[in-house]
Amino acid sequence: MRFSSGTSVEMIRVLQVEIINSLHVRIAARFLALLFGLSLTPFLMGDEPVDWYRWRGPEMNGASREKNLPDTWSLDGENLLWRNSGYGTRCTPIVMNNRIYFISRDKPETTQEGEKTVCLNAETGELIWESAHNMFLSDAPAERIGWASVVGDPETGNVYALGLGCMFQCLDGETGEILWQRAMNEEYGMLSTYGGRTNYPEIFENLVIISGVITQWGDYAVPAHRFIAFDKHTGEPVWLMSTRVRPEDTTYTTPVFTTFNGQAAMVFGGADGAIYAVQPRTGKVIWKYEVSPRGFNTTPLVVDDRVYCAHAEKNKADTTILGAAFALDGRMNGSIGEEQLLWKINGKTVGRSSPVMANGFLYMVDDGGTLFAIDPVKGEIVHEKKIGRIMFGSLLYADGKLYCGEATGNFWIFRPQPDGSLEQLSRVRLDNEEILSSPIASNGRVYFTSTEAIYCLGNQDIEPSAEPAPAPTLETPVGKDDRIAHIQIVPVEALLNPGETVEYKVHAYNERGQSLGKVEAAFSLAGQGILKANSFSAPASGHHVAMITAKVGELASVARVRVVPPLPWKFDFEDGKVPPSWIGAAYRHQPKVFENEKCLVKISTIPKGTRSQLWMGHSGHSNYTVQADLYSTGEGERRADMGLVNQRYTLDLMAKGQLQIRSWTPRLELRFAKTIPFDWQANQWYTVKFQGENRDGAAILRGKVWKRGETEPDGWNIEAADTTPNLFGSPGLFGNSSLAEFYLDNVQVYQNQNKQ
């Protein structure tokens, strides 16, 4: 079989469906993938069991077409194929290539605790590999590790994990080798707050898309829930989009992909309280419905162009009422008003569990543990059943049954009836185990996790089988509209060393967000550096930012560049500006003249930004010293906490009269920290110095503080050694101005000298 170079992508996709519906599914899929480099993932659902490679399943709806799944099971062994008590987690697992993947705590309740991605044999539960790393510079407690699931890529076999500490990794699914990774806090200013709520990665064609509340630099310095699409093979950032700035909450909604009016769409809830549909290849908004003034946490369900969802916060339109379930027509465009909803049921607080369609009814579980069924056409509740006290996970519909794990340890199996009511088939109560995840189904087995173990349920000696999935709804052929409506310069973000060069590509898209391939563009530069055609070379020295604009006709796309030189650095703020290359700084700090000198002030007028940290450059620095002059306003203990960040550790001059070195704030008592009494006063300049050194398999941390202008003391006030070390990390600054503002000046970062 031969194709000409002019064969349209859409013709090939039509051929994909025809071949994949044939008897030679696997061979045809691999052949087309190799021949055209196309993702066949959405089509690999024939009449045999398939992998559950993403949180909401292969059809992204919480449902499986598997058959012969168990109606009942018991802890004594009935239909319990295996239980692995070494891997308790809150993470919903995925299954791909007969392997089960999830995130869990590593070495919990020890001084070595961190987080890890785990791979087990899906048939036996035996360990294949683990990939562990430290938690650092996070306010998230250890119990919330594993909040987000990983996503698998059937095309490459790779697994993508966004950890609670904002470490984003691409892992080889066979070996666990890290193929590429991004420290999203240091590189992009992603927040890892006490609430956790890490968002799940998702894959669309050649992209892996993640999101979080991000406080970055330049136009993105103000915090917002932002989505970033990376090339799944290389980790190169392709596009970035923002929801409304200054959200009230973080979020843990997961995007789902669908097709509306022949247009690919990614549907998600935002931390700004709105639900969106955007083009997954471009990040361009298709429509938006403002649900609530607070963050949106459930994942939408899309069935036959209808979008079903629910939330548990105040309603935007009815601010005195908490929560609502609703439906809207996904084929709309622009801003969607209340009057355009298909239906809405106010007062249903469904803030964690996502809906599922089963036997013609929409099923949800509210935060108080009541499972209810809705007629999806009329928007009327037809049945309710109390199943527990609180719900975190979501329902699984498979083999005509609803599988449900409730937080206090109840695991239910129901059979939906023609009137929407539920026949109870099984209830198993776990002792002293919470279920915070969602059950999944793959290859004749049902898996779920608890805080103490991972379970595999299945009928013995039954061959796995599945109902065939319907043919997917295809996009309108590209040839119907080959006019360029949008261009995207790639990489959209870059961090460079002086003299380093980046080559830019420009991709074109039509109005529906379909790729028209790479195009030639005219480039222009704002900032220092050298631009030749599509190649940008960073300036030879200094800290800089630059904007590279690509234009095709009247269309434009902008790439942003930070240039950060090798150490040493000095910042005295004499230019009256916040250094533009700093991450997480501009929104929370302001230039100011104080006591006749130019400096920065960490302001107290941003309630959700008074406790924060910023980063100055590359994440690969090690064996260096950070120094700065700091001045807290206030009196007594109504002072600021203020300090320095070195190699992913914080030295904190604390308002309560202490000096502390730490890495992971909620685990001071176990993971690593040292605290000493330290007497200091408000309204006095201090010089603070923090050194990190890697030696003999440990990170040696040293800090000292003295009144500015006095002779630097020879010794260190505080020293500590971390034997589970962070061996590198971006220099930065830390501060909490909730009780008092503080000033900073004369920041220096330099490689360690021989003299200690």
CSV table of C-alpha atoms in Angstrom, one decimal, residues 630 632 636-637 639-644 650-662 665 668 673-681 686 688 703-705 717-718 734:
chain,number,residue,atom,x,y,z
A,630,LEU,CA,16.9,41.7,55.2
A,632,SER,CA,11.5,43.3,58.9
A,636,GLY,CA,7.7,41.6,69.0
A,637,GLU,CA,6.6,38.4,67.2
A,639,ARG,CA,7.4,40.3,62.3
A,640,ALA,CA,8.0,38.7,59.0
A,641,ASP,CA,9.6,35.3,58.4
A,642,MET,CA,12.3,35.9,55.8
A,643,GLY,CA,15.2,34.0,54.4
A,644,LEU,CA,17.1,32.4,51.6
A,650,THR,CA,15.4,27.2,53.1
A,651,LEU,CA,17.2,29.2,55.8
A,652,ASP,CA,14.4,31.0,57.6
A,653,LEU,CA,14.9,33.9,60.1
A,654,MET,CA,11.6,33.3,61.9
A,655,ALA,CA,9.3,35.8,63.6
A,656,LYS,CA,9.1,33.7,66.8
A,657,GLY,CA,12.8,34.2,67.5
A,658,GLN,CA,14.3,31.1,65.7
A,659,LEU,CA,16.6,30.3,62.9
A,660,GLN,CA,15.7,27.2,60.9
A,661,ILE,CA,17.0,25.1,58.0
A,662,ARG,CA,14.5,22.9,56.3
A,665,THR,CA,7.9,22.2,55.7
A,668,LEU,CA,10.1,19.0,60.1
A,673,ALA,CA,15.2,20.2,59.7
A,674,LYS,CA,17.2,22.0,62.3
A,675,THR,CA,16.0,24.8,64.5
A,676,ILE,CA,17.8,27.0,67.0
A,677,PRO,CA,16.8,29.9,69.2
A,678,PHE,CA,17.9,33.2,67.7
A,679,ASP,CA,17.3,36.6,69.1
A,680,TRP,CA,16.7,39.4,66.6
A,681,GLN,CA,14.8,42.6,66.4
A,686,TYR,CA,20.6,42.0,59.0
A,688,VAL,CA,21.9,36.6,56.1
A,703,GLY,CA,23.8,29.6,58.0
A,704,LYS,CA,24.7,32.8,59.8
A,705,VAL,CA,23.1,36.1,60.5
A,717,ASN,CA,25.1,30.1,63.7
A,718,ILE,CA,23.5,26.9,62.4
A,734,PHE,CA,11.7,33.0,50.9
